[in-house]
Short mmCIF file of C-alpha atoms in Angstrom, two decimals:
data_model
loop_
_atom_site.label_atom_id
_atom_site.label_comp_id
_atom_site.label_asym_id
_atom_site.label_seq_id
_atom_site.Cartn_x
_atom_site.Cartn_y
_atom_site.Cartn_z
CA UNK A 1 37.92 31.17 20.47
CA UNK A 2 38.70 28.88 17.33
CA UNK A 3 36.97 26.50 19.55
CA UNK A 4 34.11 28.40 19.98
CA UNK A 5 33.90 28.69 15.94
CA UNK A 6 34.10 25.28 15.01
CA UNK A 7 31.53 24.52 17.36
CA UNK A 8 29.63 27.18 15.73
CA UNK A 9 29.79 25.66 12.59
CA UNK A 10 29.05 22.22 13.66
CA UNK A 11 25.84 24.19 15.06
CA UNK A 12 24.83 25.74 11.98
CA UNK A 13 25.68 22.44 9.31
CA UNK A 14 23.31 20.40 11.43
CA UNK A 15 20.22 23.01 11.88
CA UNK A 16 20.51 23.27 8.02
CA UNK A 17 20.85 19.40 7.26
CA UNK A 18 17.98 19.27 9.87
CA UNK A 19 15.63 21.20 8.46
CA UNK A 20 16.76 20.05 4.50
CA UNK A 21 14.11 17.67 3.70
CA UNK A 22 15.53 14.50 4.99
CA UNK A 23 14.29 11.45 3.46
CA UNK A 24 11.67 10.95 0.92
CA UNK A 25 10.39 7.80 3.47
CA UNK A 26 8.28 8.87 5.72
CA UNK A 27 6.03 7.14 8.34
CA UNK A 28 2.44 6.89 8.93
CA UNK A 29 1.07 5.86 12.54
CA UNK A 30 -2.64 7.35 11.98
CA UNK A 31 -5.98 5.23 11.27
CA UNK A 32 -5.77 2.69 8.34
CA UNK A 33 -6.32 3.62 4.37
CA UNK A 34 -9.36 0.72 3.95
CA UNK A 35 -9.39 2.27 0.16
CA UNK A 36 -8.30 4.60 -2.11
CA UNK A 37 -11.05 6.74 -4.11
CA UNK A 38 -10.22 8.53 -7.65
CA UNK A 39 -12.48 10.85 -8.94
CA UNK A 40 -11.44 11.55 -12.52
CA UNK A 41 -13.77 14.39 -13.40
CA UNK A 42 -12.87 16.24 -9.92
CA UNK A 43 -9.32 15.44 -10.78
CA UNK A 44 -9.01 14.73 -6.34
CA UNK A 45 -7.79 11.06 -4.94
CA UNK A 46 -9.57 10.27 -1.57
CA UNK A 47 -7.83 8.73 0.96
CA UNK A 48 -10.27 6.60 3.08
CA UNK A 49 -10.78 5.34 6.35
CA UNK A 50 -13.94 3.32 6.02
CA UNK A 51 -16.55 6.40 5.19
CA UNK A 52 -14.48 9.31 6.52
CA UNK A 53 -11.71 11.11 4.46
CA UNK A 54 -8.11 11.17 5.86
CA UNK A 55 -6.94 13.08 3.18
CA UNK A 56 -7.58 14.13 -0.22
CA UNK A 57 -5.30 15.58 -2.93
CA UNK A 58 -5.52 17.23 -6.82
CA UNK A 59 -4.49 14.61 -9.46
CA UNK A 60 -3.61 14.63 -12.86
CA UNK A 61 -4.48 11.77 -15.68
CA UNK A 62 -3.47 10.02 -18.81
CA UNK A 63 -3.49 13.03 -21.42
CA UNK A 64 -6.87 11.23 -22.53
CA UNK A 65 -8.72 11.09 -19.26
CA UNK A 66 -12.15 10.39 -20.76
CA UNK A 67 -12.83 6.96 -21.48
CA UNK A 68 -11.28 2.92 -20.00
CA UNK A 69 -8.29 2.49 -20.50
CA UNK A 70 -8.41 -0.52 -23.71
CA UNK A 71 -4.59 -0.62 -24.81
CA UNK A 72 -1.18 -0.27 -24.11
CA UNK A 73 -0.64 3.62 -25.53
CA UNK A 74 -3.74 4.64 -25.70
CA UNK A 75 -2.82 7.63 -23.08
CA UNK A 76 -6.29 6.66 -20.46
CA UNK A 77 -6.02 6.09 -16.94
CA UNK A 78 -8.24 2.74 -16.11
CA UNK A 79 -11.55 3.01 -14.65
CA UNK A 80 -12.68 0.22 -11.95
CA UNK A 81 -12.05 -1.95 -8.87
CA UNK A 82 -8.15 -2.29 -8.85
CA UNK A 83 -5.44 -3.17 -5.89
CA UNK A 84 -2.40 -1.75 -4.70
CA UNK A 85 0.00 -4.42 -5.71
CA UNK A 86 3.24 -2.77 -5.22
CA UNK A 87 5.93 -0.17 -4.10
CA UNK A 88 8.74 1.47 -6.41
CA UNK A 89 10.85 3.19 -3.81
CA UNK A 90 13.40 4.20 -6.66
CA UNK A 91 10.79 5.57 -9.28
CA UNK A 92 11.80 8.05 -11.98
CA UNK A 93 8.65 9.66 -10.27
CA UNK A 94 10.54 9.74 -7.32
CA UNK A 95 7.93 6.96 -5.52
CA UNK A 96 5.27 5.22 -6.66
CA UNK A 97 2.46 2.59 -5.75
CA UNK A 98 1.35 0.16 -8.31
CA UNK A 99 -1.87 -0.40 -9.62
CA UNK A 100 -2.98 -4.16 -10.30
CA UNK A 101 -4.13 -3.56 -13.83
CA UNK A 102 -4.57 -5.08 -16.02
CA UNK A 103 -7.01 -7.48 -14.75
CA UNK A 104 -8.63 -10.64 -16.07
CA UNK A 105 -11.26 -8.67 -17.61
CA UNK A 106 -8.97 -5.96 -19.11
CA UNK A 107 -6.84 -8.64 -20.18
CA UNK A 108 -9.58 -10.42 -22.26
CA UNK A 109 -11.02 -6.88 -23.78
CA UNK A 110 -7.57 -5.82 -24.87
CA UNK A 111 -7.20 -9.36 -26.93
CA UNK A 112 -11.10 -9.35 -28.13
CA UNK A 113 -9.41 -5.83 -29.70
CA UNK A 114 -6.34 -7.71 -30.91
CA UNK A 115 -4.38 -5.19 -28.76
CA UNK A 116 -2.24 -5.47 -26.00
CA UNK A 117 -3.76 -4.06 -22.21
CA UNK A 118 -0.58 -2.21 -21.68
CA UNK A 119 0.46 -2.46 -17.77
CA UNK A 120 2.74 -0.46 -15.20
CA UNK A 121 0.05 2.02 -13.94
CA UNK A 122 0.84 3.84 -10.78
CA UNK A 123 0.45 6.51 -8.37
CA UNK A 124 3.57 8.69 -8.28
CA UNK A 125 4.84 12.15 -7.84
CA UNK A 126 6.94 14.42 -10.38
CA UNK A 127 4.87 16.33 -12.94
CA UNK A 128 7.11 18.25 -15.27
CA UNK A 129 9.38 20.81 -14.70
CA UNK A 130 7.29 23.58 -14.27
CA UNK A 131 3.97 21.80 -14.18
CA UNK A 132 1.42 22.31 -11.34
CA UNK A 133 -0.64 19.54 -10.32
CA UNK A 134 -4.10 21.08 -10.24
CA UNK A 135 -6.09 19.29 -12.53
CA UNK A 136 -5.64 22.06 -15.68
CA UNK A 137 -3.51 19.71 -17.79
CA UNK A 138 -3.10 15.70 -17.90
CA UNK A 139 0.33 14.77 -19.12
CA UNK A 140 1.02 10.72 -17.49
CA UNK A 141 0.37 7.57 -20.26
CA UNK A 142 -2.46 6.20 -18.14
CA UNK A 143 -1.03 7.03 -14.57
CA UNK A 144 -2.19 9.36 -11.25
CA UNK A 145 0.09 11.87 -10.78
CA UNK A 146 0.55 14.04 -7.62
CA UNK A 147 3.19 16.09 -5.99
CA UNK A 148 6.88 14.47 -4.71
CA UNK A 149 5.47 15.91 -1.32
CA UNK A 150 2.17 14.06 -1.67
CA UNK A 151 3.50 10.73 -3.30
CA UNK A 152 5.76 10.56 -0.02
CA UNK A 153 2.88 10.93 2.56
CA UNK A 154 0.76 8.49 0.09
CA UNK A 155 3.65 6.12 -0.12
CA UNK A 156 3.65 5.89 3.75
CA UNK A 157 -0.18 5.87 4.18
CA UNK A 158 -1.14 3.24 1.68
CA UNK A 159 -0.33 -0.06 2.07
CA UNK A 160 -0.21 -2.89 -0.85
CA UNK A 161 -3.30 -5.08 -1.03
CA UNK A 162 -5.38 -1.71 -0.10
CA UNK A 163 -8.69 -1.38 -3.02
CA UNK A 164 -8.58 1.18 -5.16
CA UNK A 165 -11.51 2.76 -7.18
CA UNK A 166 -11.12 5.15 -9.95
CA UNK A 167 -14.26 5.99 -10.70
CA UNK A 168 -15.17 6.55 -14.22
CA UNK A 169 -15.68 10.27 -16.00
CA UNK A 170 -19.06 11.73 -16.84
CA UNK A 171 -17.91 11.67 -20.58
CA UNK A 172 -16.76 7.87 -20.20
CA UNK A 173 -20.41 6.80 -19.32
CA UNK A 174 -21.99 8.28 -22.22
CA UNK A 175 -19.77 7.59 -25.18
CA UNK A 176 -19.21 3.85 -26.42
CA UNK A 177 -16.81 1.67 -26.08
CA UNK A 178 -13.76 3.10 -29.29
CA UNK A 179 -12.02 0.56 -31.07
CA UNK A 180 -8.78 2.33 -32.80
#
């Protein structure tokens, strides 16, 4: 009988550790992500597999999506033909994939400015504490922000040296270039 109990315990503590999440790392065995597409004025990132979607998810911006990002602070997420250059498996965003900006040319408009490009722009999970990620507010200082859940299944499906397009705003293309 006390047998019988323990056992039943033992039973129950693994079905619930079982079913509890289990690791944020997950693993990926489906066709290749050949590039990443961000659509800032449908707030959705596109994962691609040549022309066909895999998957696509709602994103959130810089809390001023509309324009390049110019400088370090300036709250934008950068438009353009970047690379994923890197993995942050211990993110205060709980994961995150690196973007390779600033590049060569962002470099050189930030300094034309006197300013400096700013860096460290990612895709990673955590909004805020109560937060939805459904496009209705921006909050990141330049960065793509989706759910823990998504970041983990992004995290497994893209790998580094994948292209990544964020495509500029609407907005972006027909106001000029700000100097602040």
């Amino acid at each position: 009988m006390k047998l019988t109990k323990i056992l039943m315990v033992l039973l129950a503590v693994t079905l619930v550790s079982a079913c509890g999440g289990g690791s944020k790392f997950k693993s990926y065995n489906g066709p290749e992500v050949t590039q990443v597409i961000v659509d800032k004025d449908a707030r959705r990132m596109y994962l691609m597999h040549h022309k066909r979607v895999l998957k696509h998810y709602p994103v959130q911006l810089g809390f001023q999506p509309d324009g390049h990002k110019q400088r370090e602070g300036d709250g934008r997420t950068p438009e353009g033909h970047y690379l994923i250059d890197k993995r942050n498996p211990n993110s205060k965003f709980h994961l995150s994939i690196g973007i390779n900006y600033p590049n060569e040319r962002d470099i050189a408009n930030a300094l034309a400015l006197g300013r400096d490009p700013g860096g460290d722009i990612f895709v990673h999970g955590g909004p805020p504490k109560g937060s939805r990620i459904d496009g209705s507010k921006d909050w990141t200082w330049g960065c793509i922000a989706v759910t823990d859940k998504q970041i983990e299944r992004i995290y497994a499906m893209v790998e580094n040296g994948t292209p990544i397009y964020i495509k500029p705003s609407r907005k972006s293309a027909m106001r000029p270039m700000l100097v602040n």
